[in-house]
Coordinates of C-alpha atoms in Angstrom, one line a residue:
Chain A
M1 CA 27.9 296.7 -1.4
A2 CA 27.7 298.6 -4.6
C3 CA 30.1 300.7 -7.6
G4 CA 29.8 303.6 -10.1
I5 CA 30.6 301.6 -13.8
E6 CA 33.1 305.0 -13.9
F7 CA 35.6 302.8 -11.6
L8 CA 35.1 299.7 -13.8
F9 CA 36.2 301.9 -17.0
W10 CA 38.9 304.0 -14.9
L11 CA 40.8 300.3 -13.9
H12 CA 40.1 299.7 -18.0
E13 CA 41.7 302.6 -19.6
E14 CA 44.8 302.5 -16.3
G15 CA 45.3 299.2 -17.4
F16 CA 44.6 296.9 -14.6
L17 CA 41.6 295.4 -16.3
P18 CA 42.8 293.5 -19.4
A19 CA 40.5 291.6 -21.2
H20 CA 39.8 287.8 -20.0
A21 CA 41.4 289.3 -16.8
R22 CA 40.0 287.6 -13.4
L23 CA 38.1 289.6 -11.0
L24 CA 37.0 289.2 -7.6
D25 CA 34.8 291.4 -6.0
I26 CA 35.2 290.9 -2.3
G27 CA 31.5 291.5 -0.4
E28 CA 29.7 290.9 -3.9
S29 CA 28.4 293.9 -5.4
C30 CA 26.2 296.1 -6.7
L31 CA 26.0 297.7 -10.1
Y32 CA 24.5 301.8 -9.9
Y33 CA 23.5 304.1 -12.3
A34 CA 24.7 302.8 -15.3
T35 CA 23.1 304.7 -18.3
E36 CA 22.5 302.1 -21.3
A37 CA 25.5 303.8 -23.1
E38 CA 27.6 302.2 -20.5
I39 CA 26.5 299.5 -20.2
R40 CA 27.0 298.7 -24.2
K41 CA 30.7 300.3 -23.9
M42 CA 31.3 297.8 -20.9
W43 CA 30.8 295.6 -24.0
E44 CA 32.4 296.4 -26.7
L45 CA 35.5 296.7 -24.0
Y46 CA 34.8 292.8 -23.3
G47 CA 33.1 291.2 -25.5
C48 CA 29.2 290.0 -25.3
N49 CA 27.9 286.9 -26.2
L50 CA 24.3 287.7 -26.0
T51 CA 23.0 287.0 -28.9
P52 CA 21.3 289.7 -30.9
D53 CA 17.6 288.7 -30.2
V54 CA 17.8 289.7 -26.5
Y55 CA 20.7 291.7 -26.3
D56 CA 18.6 294.6 -26.5
K57 CA 15.6 293.3 -24.3
T58 CA 18.6 292.5 -21.7
L59 CA 20.3 296.3 -22.0
A60 CA 17.1 297.3 -20.8
E61 CA 16.3 295.1 -17.7
Y62 CA 19.9 296.1 -17.3
V63 CA 19.8 300.2 -17.7
L64 CA 16.6 300.0 -15.7
R65 CA 17.3 297.3 -12.4
S66 CA 20.7 299.5 -12.6
N67 CA 18.7 302.4 -11.6
T68 CA 16.1 301.0 -9.6
I69 CA 17.7 301.4 -5.7
S70 CA 16.4 299.6 -3.1
S71 CA 12.8 298.8 -4.5
E72 CA 10.7 296.0 -3.1
N73 CA 10.0 294.2 -6.5
I74 CA 12.4 294.2 -8.8
Q75 CA 16.6 293.9 -7.7
T76 CA 19.1 296.0 -7.9
L77 CA 21.3 295.0 -10.8
F78 CA 24.8 292.9 -9.3
V79 CA 28.0 293.8 -11.2
A80 CA 28.3 290.1 -12.0
E81 CA 25.3 289.9 -14.6
L82 CA 26.6 292.1 -15.8
L83 CA 30.4 290.8 -16.6
A84 CA 28.4 287.2 -16.9
V85 CA 28.3 287.0 -20.3
T86 CA 31.6 289.1 -21.2
N87 CA 35.4 287.7 -21.3
L88 CA 35.8 288.7 -17.7
H89 CA 36.5 286.2 -15.4
Y90 CA 34.6 287.4 -12.4
S91 CA 33.8 285.7 -9.3
S92 CA 32.3 287.7 -5.9
M93 CA 32.1 286.4 -2.2
D94 CA 30.0 287.3 0.5
V95 CA 28.4 286.3 4.2
V96 CA 25.2 286.8 2.6
S97 CA 23.3 284.5 -0.4
T98 CA 23.2 286.7 -3.1
G99 CA 22.6 284.1 -5.8
F100 CA 26.2 285.1 -7.3
A101 CA 28.6 285.1 -5.3
E102 CA 30.2 282.6 -2.8
R103 CA 29.5 282.1 0.4
F104 CA 32.6 283.5 2.7
D105 CA 32.9 285.0 6.0
L106 CA 35.8 288.0 5.9
N107 CA 35.8 287.6 10.1
R108 CA 36.5 283.5 10.3
H109 CA 36.6 282.2 6.8
Q110 CA 40.5 282.1 4.8
L111 CA 40.8 281.8 0.7
S112 CA 41.0 278.2 0.0
P113 CA 45.0 277.0 -0.6
S114 CA 43.5 276.6 -4.2
L115 CA 42.5 280.7 -4.9
R116 CA 45.6 281.5 -3.6
N117 CA 47.8 284.2 -5.9
T118 CA 45.3 284.1 -8.7
F119 CA 43.5 286.7 -9.5
D120 CA 44.5 290.2 -11.4
V121 CA 41.6 292.6 -10.1
V122 CA 41.1 292.4 -6.1
V123 CA 38.1 294.8 -5.4
N124 CA 36.5 296.2 -1.8
F125 CA 33.7 298.4 -3.0
G126 CA 32.2 299.3 0.5
T127 CA 32.6 295.5 2.4
T128 CA 35.0 296.1 4.7
E129 CA 34.1 299.2 6.9
H130 CA 30.8 296.4 7.9
L131 CA 33.0 293.9 10.4
I132 CA 35.6 294.1 13.3
N133 CA 38.1 291.2 11.5
Q134 CA 40.2 294.0 9.9
M135 CA 43.2 291.9 9.3
N136 CA 41.4 288.6 8.6
A137 CA 39.7 290.8 5.8
F138 CA 42.7 292.1 4.7
N139 CA 44.7 289.2 5.2
V140 CA 42.1 287.5 2.5
F141 CA 42.1 290.2 -0.4
H142 CA 47.2 289.8 0.1
D143 CA 46.5 286.0 -0.3
A144 CA 43.5 286.4 -3.7
C145 CA 45.5 288.6 -5.3
K146 CA 48.7 288.0 -8.0
T147 CA 52.3 289.2 -8.1
G148 CA 51.4 291.9 -10.3
G149 CA 47.3 291.9 -9.4
V150 CA 46.2 295.3 -8.0
M151 CA 43.9 295.5 -5.3
F152 CA 41.4 298.3 -5.2
H153 CA 39.9 300.1 -1.8
Q154 CA 36.2 302.1 -2.2
V155 CA 35.4 302.9 1.4
P156 CA 34.1 305.3 3.9
G157 CA 37.2 308.4 4.3
T158 CA 34.9 310.5 6.1
G159 CA 31.6 310.8 7.5
Y160 CA 29.5 308.0 6.5
L161 CA 27.7 308.9 10.2
H162 CA 25.2 305.7 9.6
H163 CA 26.8 303.6 7.7
G164 CA 28.9 301.3 8.9
Y165 CA 32.5 300.8 11.8
F166 CA 34.9 302.1 10.1
C167 CA 36.1 305.5 8.7
Y168 CA 39.3 304.4 7.4
D169 CA 43.0 306.9 7.3
I170 CA 45.3 307.5 5.0
Q171 CA 47.3 306.2 7.6
F172 CA 46.4 302.6 7.4
F173 CA 46.5 302.4 3.9
E174 CA 50.4 304.0 4.1
D175 CA 50.6 300.8 6.0
L176 CA 49.2 298.3 5.1
A177 CA 52.0 299.4 2.0
R178 CA 54.4 299.5 3.4
A179 CA 53.7 295.5 5.8
N180 CA 53.5 294.3 2.3
G181 CA 55.5 295.6 -0.4
Y182 CA 52.7 297.4 -2.1
D183 CA 53.1 300.0 -4.7
L184 CA 50.6 302.6 -3.3
K185 CA 49.4 303.4 -7.4
H186 CA 46.1 306.3 -6.3
V187 CA 44.6 307.3 -3.7
W188 CA 42.4 310.1 -4.2
Y189 CA 38.8 311.3 -2.2
S190 CA 35.0 310.9 -4.3
G191 CA 32.9 313.3 -2.8
P192 CA 32.0 315.3 -0.8
Q193 CA 28.4 313.7 -0.6
G194 CA 26.1 315.4 1.4
A195 CA 26.8 315.4 4.5
G196 CA 25.6 314.5 8.4
N197 CA 25.9 315.5 11.8
V198 CA 27.1 313.7 15.1
L199 CA 23.5 315.0 16.4
I200 CA 22.0 312.9 14.4
H201 CA 22.2 310.0 17.3
G202 CA 20.7 311.2 19.8
D203 CA 17.7 309.6 19.3
R204 CA 19.0 306.8 20.7
H205 CA 22.4 307.9 22.7
P206 CA 20.3 310.6 24.6
G207 CA 24.5 311.1 25.8
V208 CA 24.8 312.9 22.7
L209 CA 22.4 315.5 23.7
D210 CA 23.8 316.1 27.1
P211 CA 26.1 319.6 27.0
Q212 CA 27.2 318.0 30.8
K213 CA 29.1 315.7 29.7
P214 CA 33.0 316.8 29.2
Y215 CA 33.7 318.5 26.1
N216 CA 30.3 318.1 24.8
N217 CA 30.0 321.2 22.9
I218 CA 26.9 320.4 21.1
E219 CA 27.0 324.4 20.1
G220 CA 29.4 323.8 18.3
F221 CA 28.8 320.3 16.4
K222 CA 25.3 321.8 15.0
D223 CA 27.6 324.3 13.1
Q224 CA 30.0 321.9 12.1
P225 CA 28.4 318.6 9.9
I226 CA 30.3 316.4 8.6
P227 CA 30.7 315.6 5.2
N228 CA 30.6 312.1 3.3
S229 CA 33.3 310.7 1.0
L230 CA 35.2 308.2 0.3
I231 CA 38.4 307.0 0.4
N232 CA 39.4 304.9 -3.2
V233 CA 43.2 303.1 -3.0
L234 CA 44.7 301.3 -5.9
F235 CA 47.8 299.2 -4.6
Q236 CA 49.9 296.6 -6.9
K237 CA 51.4 293.4 -4.6
K238 CA 55.1 293.0 -5.5
V239 CA 55.5 290.2 -3.3
D240 CA 54.7 287.0 -2.7
A241 CA 55.4 286.5 0.5
P242 CA 52.9 286.1 3.6
F243 CA 50.6 289.1 4.8
R244 CA 52.2 291.2 7.2
V245 CA 50.8 294.5 9.8
G246 CA 51.9 296.3 11.9
L247 CA 51.4 299.5 14.9
E248 CA 50.3 302.5 13.7
L249 CA 52.5 304.7 15.4
S250 CA 54.1 307.6 13.2
T251 CA 51.8 309.4 14.9
S252 CA 52.2 308.5 18.7
A253 CA 54.3 309.5 21.6
T254 CA 54.7 306.3 22.8
N255 CA 58.0 305.2 21.9
T256 CA 59.5 308.3 22.5
L257 CA 59.8 307.4 26.2
G258 CA 62.7 304.9 26.8
N259 CA 64.0 304.6 30.0
F260 CA 61.3 307.0 31.2
T261 CA 61.0 306.1 35.0
S262 CA 59.3 307.3 38.1
K263 CA 59.6 308.2 41.4
F264 CA 56.5 307.6 42.2
I265 CA 56.5 304.3 41.6
H266 CA 58.1 301.7 43.8
P267 CA 61.0 300.2 42.1
V268 CA 60.0 296.6 43.7
S269 CA 56.1 297.8 42.6
L270 CA 57.5 298.2 39.9
S271 CA 59.3 295.0 38.7
S272 CA 55.9 293.4 40.3
A273 CA 54.1 295.4 37.9
T274 CA 56.4 294.6 34.7
E275 CA 57.8 291.1 35.1
M276 CA 55.5 288.5 34.3
P277 CA 55.9 284.7 34.4
L278 CA 57.2 283.5 31.7
P279 CA 56.1 279.9 30.7
P280 CA 59.2 277.3 31.4
V281 CA 61.5 276.7 28.5
R282 CA 62.6 273.5 28.6
D283 CA 66.0 272.1 27.9
P284 CA 66.8 270.9 24.7
R285 CA 68.8 268.1 25.4
R286 CA 67.2 266.7 27.6
T287 CA 64.2 266.4 25.5
R288 CA 63.4 262.8 24.7
A289 CA 64.7 261.9 20.5
Chain B
M1 CA 48.2 307.6 23.7
P2 CA 46.9 310.8 26.0
C3 CA 43.1 311.6 28.5
G4 CA 42.4 314.2 29.9
I5 CA 41.8 314.5 33.5
D6 CA 37.3 315.2 32.6
F7 CA 37.6 312.2 31.5
I8 CA 39.1 310.4 34.0
E9 CA 36.9 312.7 37.0
W10 CA 34.2 312.1 35.3
L11 CA 34.6 308.3 35.6
S12 CA 36.3 308.8 38.7
S13 CA 33.5 311.0 39.7
R14 CA 30.4 308.6 38.7
G15 CA 31.7 305.5 41.6
V16 CA 33.4 303.8 37.8
V17 CA 36.8 304.3 37.9
P18 CA 36.7 301.5 41.6
A19 CA 37.9 303.1 44.8
V20 CA 40.2 299.8 45.7
G21 CA 39.7 297.3 42.2
H22 CA 42.3 297.1 39.3
I23 CA 41.6 298.9 35.6
L24 CA 44.2 297.9 32.6
D25 CA 44.8 300.3 30.1
L26 CA 45.6 299.1 26.6
G27 CA 48.5 301.7 26.0
D28 CA 50.5 303.3 28.6
A29 CA 48.2 306.9 29.3
R30 CA 49.7 309.9 29.9
L31 CA 47.3 312.1 31.5
L32 CA 46.5 315.8 30.4
G33 CA 46.2 318.3 31.7
A34 CA 45.3 318.0 35.9
K35 CA 46.0 321.4 37.2
P36 CA 47.4 320.2 41.3
D37 CA 43.8 320.4 42.4
E38 CA 42.3 318.0 41.0
I39 CA 45.5 315.7 41.0
L40 CA 43.9 315.7 44.6
A41 CA 41.2 315.4 44.2
L42 CA 41.6 311.8 42.2
L43 CA 44.4 310.4 44.9
T44 CA 42.3 311.9 48.2
R45 CA 39.1 309.9 46.4
H46 CA 41.0 306.5 45.2
G47 CA 43.2 306.5 49.2
T48 CA 46.3 307.4 48.6
S49 CA 49.2 307.0 50.6
L50 CA 50.8 310.6 51.0
T51 CA 49.7 312.0 53.7
G52 CA 50.6 316.2 54.5
S53 CA 53.3 318.6 53.5
A54 CA 54.8 314.8 50.6
L55 CA 51.5 315.1 49.5
D56 CA 51.0 318.1 48.3
Q57 CA 54.7 318.2 46.3
A58 CA 53.1 315.7 44.1
C59 CA 50.3 316.5 42.6
H60 CA 52.3 320.0 41.8
E61 CA 55.2 317.6 40.6
M62 CA 53.0 315.6 38.7
S63 CA 50.6 318.6 37.3
S64 CA 53.9 320.3 36.1
R65 CA 54.2 317.2 33.7
S66 CA 50.8 316.7 33.3
D67 CA 50.2 319.8 31.0
P68 CA 50.2 319.0 27.4
N69 CA 52.2 322.3 25.8
G70 CA 55.2 322.1 28.9
P71 CA 57.8 319.6 28.7
P72 CA 58.6 316.9 26.4
Y73 CA 56.7 314.0 26.3
S74 CA 59.6 311.5 27.1
F75 CA 58.7 313.3 30.7
S76 CA 54.9 313.8 30.2
L77 CA 52.7 312.2 33.9
R78 CA 51.6 308.3 33.4
L79 CA 48.9 307.2 34.7
A80 CA 50.5 305.3 36.0
E81 CA 52.3 307.7 38.9
V82 CA 48.8 308.1 39.4
F83 CA 47.0 305.8 40.5
A84 CA 50.7 303.8 41.8
T85 CA 49.9 305.6 45.4
T86 CA 46.7 304.5 45.7
Q87 CA 44.7 301.5 46.3
V88 CA 44.1 301.1 42.3
R89 CA 46.1 298.9 41.3
Y90 CA 46.6 299.5 37.0
T91 CA 47.8 298.0 34.6
A92 CA 49.3 298.4 31.5
L93 CA 49.5 297.0 27.7
G94 CA 51.7 298.1 26.0
I95 CA 54.1 297.1 23.1
Y96 CA 56.7 299.4 24.8
Q97 CA 58.5 297.9 27.9
H98 CA 57.4 300.7 30.5
F99 CA 57.7 300.6 34.5
S100 CA 53.4 300.3 33.8
G101 CA 52.9 297.6 31.8
R102 CA 54.8 295.0 29.2
T103 CA 55.7 294.5 26.7
F104 CA 52.5 293.2 24.1
D105 CA 51.8 293.2 20.5
P106 CA 48.0 294.0 20.6
N107 CA 47.4 292.3 16.8
R108 CA 48.5 289.2 17.9
D109 CA 49.4 288.3 21.4
W110 CA 46.4 286.8 24.2
L111 CA 45.8 288.3 27.3
P112 CA 47.6 286.8 29.8
F113 CA 45.7 284.5 32.2
R114 CA 46.3 286.0 35.0
L115 CA 44.6 289.3 33.6
R116 CA 41.7 287.6 32.7
K117 CA 38.2 288.8 34.4
S118 CA 40.1 290.4 36.6
A119 CA 39.6 294.0 35.6
D120 CA 36.9 296.0 36.8
L121 CA 37.1 298.8 34.9
T122 CA 39.3 298.6 31.3
L123 CA 40.8 302.0 29.4
N124 CA 41.8 302.6 25.9
F125 CA 42.2 306.0 24.9
N126 CA 41.9 305.5 21.1
T127 CA 45.2 303.1 21.3
S128 CA 42.5 300.9 19.3
S129 CA 42.6 303.2 16.0
R130 CA 46.2 301.9 15.7
I131 CA 45.9 297.9 16.1
W132 CA 45.1 296.6 12.9
N133 CA 43.7 293.7 14.6
Q134 CA 40.5 295.1 15.8
H135 CA 39.3 291.8 16.8
N136 CA 42.5 291.1 19.1
A137 CA 42.1 294.4 20.5
F138 CA 38.0 294.4 21.4
R139 CA 38.4 290.8 22.0
L140 CA 41.1 291.2 24.3
L141 CA 39.3 294.0 26.7
H142 CA 36.2 291.7 26.7
N143 CA 38.3 288.9 28.8
A144 CA 40.0 291.1 31.0
C145 CA 37.1 293.2 31.7
K146 CA 35.0 291.4 35.7
T147 CA 31.5 290.4 34.9
G148 CA 29.6 293.7 35.8
G149 CA 33.0 295.6 35.1
R150 CA 33.5 299.0 33.0
M151 CA 35.0 299.2 29.5
F152 CA 35.8 303.0 28.4
H153 CA 36.3 304.1 24.8
Q154 CA 37.4 307.5 23.8
V155 CA 38.3 306.2 20.4
A156 CA 38.6 309.1 17.4
G157 CA 34.7 309.8 16.3
T158 CA 35.0 312.0 13.1
G159 CA 37.7 313.8 11.1
H160 CA 41.8 313.1 12.8
L161 CA 42.9 313.1 9.2
G162 CA 46.4 311.6 8.8
F163 CA 46.3 310.7 12.2
G164 CA 46.0 307.1 13.3
M165 CA 43.8 304.3 11.4
Y166 CA 40.5 304.4 12.0
C167 CA 37.3 306.4 12.8
Y168 CA 34.8 304.5 14.6
Q169 CA 31.3 304.8 14.2
P170 CA 28.7 304.1 16.8
V171 CA 27.0 301.2 15.1
L172 CA 30.0 299.2 16.5
F173 CA 29.8 299.7 19.7
D174 CA 26.0 299.3 19.5
E175 CA 26.5 295.8 18.3
L176 CA 29.1 295.0 20.0
A177 CA 26.4 295.4 23.2
R178 CA 24.0 293.4 21.2
T179 CA 26.3 290.8 20.1
N180 CA 27.7 290.6 24.2
D181 CA 24.9 291.6 25.8
Y182 CA 26.5 295.3 26.9
Q183 CA 25.0 297.7 28.7
L184 CA 25.3 300.4 26.7
T185 CA 25.4 302.8 29.7
D186 CA 26.5 306.3 27.6
L187 CA 28.0 307.1 24.4
W188 CA 29.1 310.9 23.0
Y189 CA 30.7 312.8 21.6
S190 CA 33.9 314.6 21.8
G191 CA 34.4 318.6 20.7
P192 CA 34.5 319.6 17.9
L193 CA 37.8 319.6 18.2
S194 CA 40.4 321.9 15.3
S195 CA 39.1 321.1 11.4
R196 CA 40.6 320.5 7.9
T197 CA 40.0 319.6 4.7
V198 CA 41.0 315.7 3.3
L199 CA 43.4 318.3 0.8
S200 CA 45.3 318.4 3.6
L201 CA 46.5 315.5 2.5
A202 CA 47.5 316.3 -1.0
E203 CA 51.2 316.7 -0.1
R204 CA 51.2 313.3 0.4
Y205 CA 49.6 312.5 -2.6
P206 CA 48.7 314.7 -5.6
G207 CA 46.3 312.8 -6.9
I208 CA 43.9 314.0 -3.8
A209 CA 44.5 317.3 -5.2
E210 CA 44.0 316.5 -8.3
S211 CA 39.7 317.8 -10.0
D212 CA 39.8 315.3 -13.0
R213 CA 39.9 312.5 -10.6
L214 CA 36.8 310.8 -10.6
W215 CA 34.4 312.0 -8.4
N216 CA 36.3 314.0 -6.8
D217 CA 34.8 317.5 -6.1
V218 CA 38.6 319.6 -4.9
E219 CA 36.0 322.9 -4.5
G220 CA 33.6 320.7 -2.8
F221 CA 36.1 319.5 -0.2
R222 CA 37.8 322.3 0.2
T223 CA 34.4 324.6 1.0
H224 CA 33.7 321.2 3.8
P225 CA 35.9 320.8 6.2
V226 CA 36.2 317.7 8.3
P227 CA 36.1 318.9 11.9
D228 CA 37.5 316.5 14.4
A229 CA 36.0 314.8 17.1
M230 CA 36.4 312.1 20.0
L231 CA 34.0 309.0 20.9
N232 CA 33.2 308.0 23.7
V233 CA 31.5 305.6 24.8
L234 CA 31.3 303.4 28.5
L235 CA 29.9 299.5 28.5
T236 CA 29.0 297.5 31.4
R237 CA 29.8 293.5 30.6
S238 CA 27.1 291.7 31.8
N239 CA 27.4 287.4 31.5
R240 CA 30.4 285.9 31.9
S241 CA 30.3 284.6 27.5
R242 CA 32.8 284.5 25.7
F243 CA 33.5 287.0 22.8
K244 CA 30.6 287.1 20.2
L245 CA 31.6 289.0 17.0
P246 CA 29.2 290.8 15.3
R247 CA 28.4 289.4 11.9
P248 CA 25.0 290.9 9.3
V249 CA 22.3 288.2 10.3
D250 CA 20.5 286.9 6.8
P251 CA 17.7 285.0 8.5
F252 CA 16.7 282.9 3.8
A253 CA 20.5 282.1 4.5
P254 CA 21.2 278.6 4.7
P255 CA 24.5 278.5 7.1
I256 CA 28.0 278.9 6.0
P257 CA 29.8 275.8 5.2
T258 CA 32.7 276.3 7.2
L259 CA 36.5 274.7 6.0
A260 CA 36.0 271.9 8.4
Y261 CA 32.2 271.0 7.2
R262 CA 33.6 271.2 3.9
A263 CA 37.2 269.1 4.4
A264 CA 33.9 266.6 6.4
R265 CA 32.0 266.7 2.3
K266 CA 34.5 265.7 0.7
I267 CA 36.3 262.9 2.8
Y268 CA 32.4 261.5 3.4
R269 CA 32.2 262.0 -1.3
K270 CA 35.8 259.9 -1.9
L271 CA 33.9 257.4 0.5
R272 CA 30.3 257.1 -0.8
G273 CA 32.5 256.8 -4.5
R274 CA 34.6 254.4 -3.5
N275 CA 31.4 252.5 -1.8

């Protein structure tokens, strides 16, 4: 995962990332395209314990590595390295071994009780779209963040047709905030950054280029590229309560059905379709003490 | 969630909808845009018990309620009604109690035992995009499907801003198929339908239209609408194994210590310390 240093500055300017704060990065982030001035500024804001003789050398190395993406010989800079010399308490978790992060599988693992309610800031720079168990992942964020702390998500909002499993809708974060009493402080999109076309999947899935498929308007798709953009969301956790989720029903028609009946379904088959055998209920008076 | 007659017809004419068998629908789907002759063809193909004028009357009545611009939602035609008169057994899993389904929370509930490996076809007409627990949603469809059965997903692929919670990428279905040994029989997009820009959401969140936000190119967004498209995926389950989650693979990484492993290691160290 990757983050722009501007977003760390933004968190600082908004007062969410004070000195000595505990920051948890879920999915260890690389730091992309940081300039020398930006790294200097970061170290001025949060202190830097590098001695003068290594300061310049380290700075030059970090700038080079932050601006080197996908090289076989040079490892891109991790946020962990930048912040390790400051007074921020940075921790990270990742499913793959990166050298700095604790191994953690967001699909399966739950946060250790000792880490619950302990972080001032929890960030998700494009991690959760890579996993299926969304409920567990957002439960981990919720558990890690202390009451009054903030959670910052930067995930695909539109496009990114070759990246991750999901794009998130604003509705997702609205419902999350409603269910857990979060204060939804900021929402905006970043981009557009390039565009893709769904027809690019045609090389792996021939059906994408098959106009015989129902409603597959190839010419229409050709003319309508999908812009890539990220959705940025900042929540503040207000209540210390277990994580909760709901179902997105506000845009569904299902809940308007009420007592809908149909003449095509015979009452006998109706009851057989709906009545599920319930487990036997034990009478507590007959249970041994 | 709604489904178009063309998709049911496509599935039916290719033998994906069984002539006699069991369909399990995640969500209680409404059937939209069905004309009387299309309903007649569907009912006839799947062995309807109606005949003569009763059949004609049923087709017209169903069709009148299938028009998305006609009757209110509450009276629109359910897929359950169409299959009720045929040899196909149809079960819906919806969170509201209806005639065709049972109350079910797809975030938490496990599939009832009697429905496991029972379905020749499972349907997901964009219901999963409203469910938080994606793991459970895909697991229960897996568990419901017979070996050799099919799973059809029609989910939001692009756009659908402010509607549902997720848009799905084909990578998800590639990975699900790879991990669970499904055959990915078909995949295509339907659309493009209407399009909107992300700025249309600015009424709810003014920050979306504020150009001083980081990397928020409002003018760029204005000229780049996002078209709505649905992603259609047909999978075939080819073995009996349990549902597996796709996960990133790092061949050089040591195994991840599980909680049980950590607990065991703690006890081991404690005991060793005592000895």
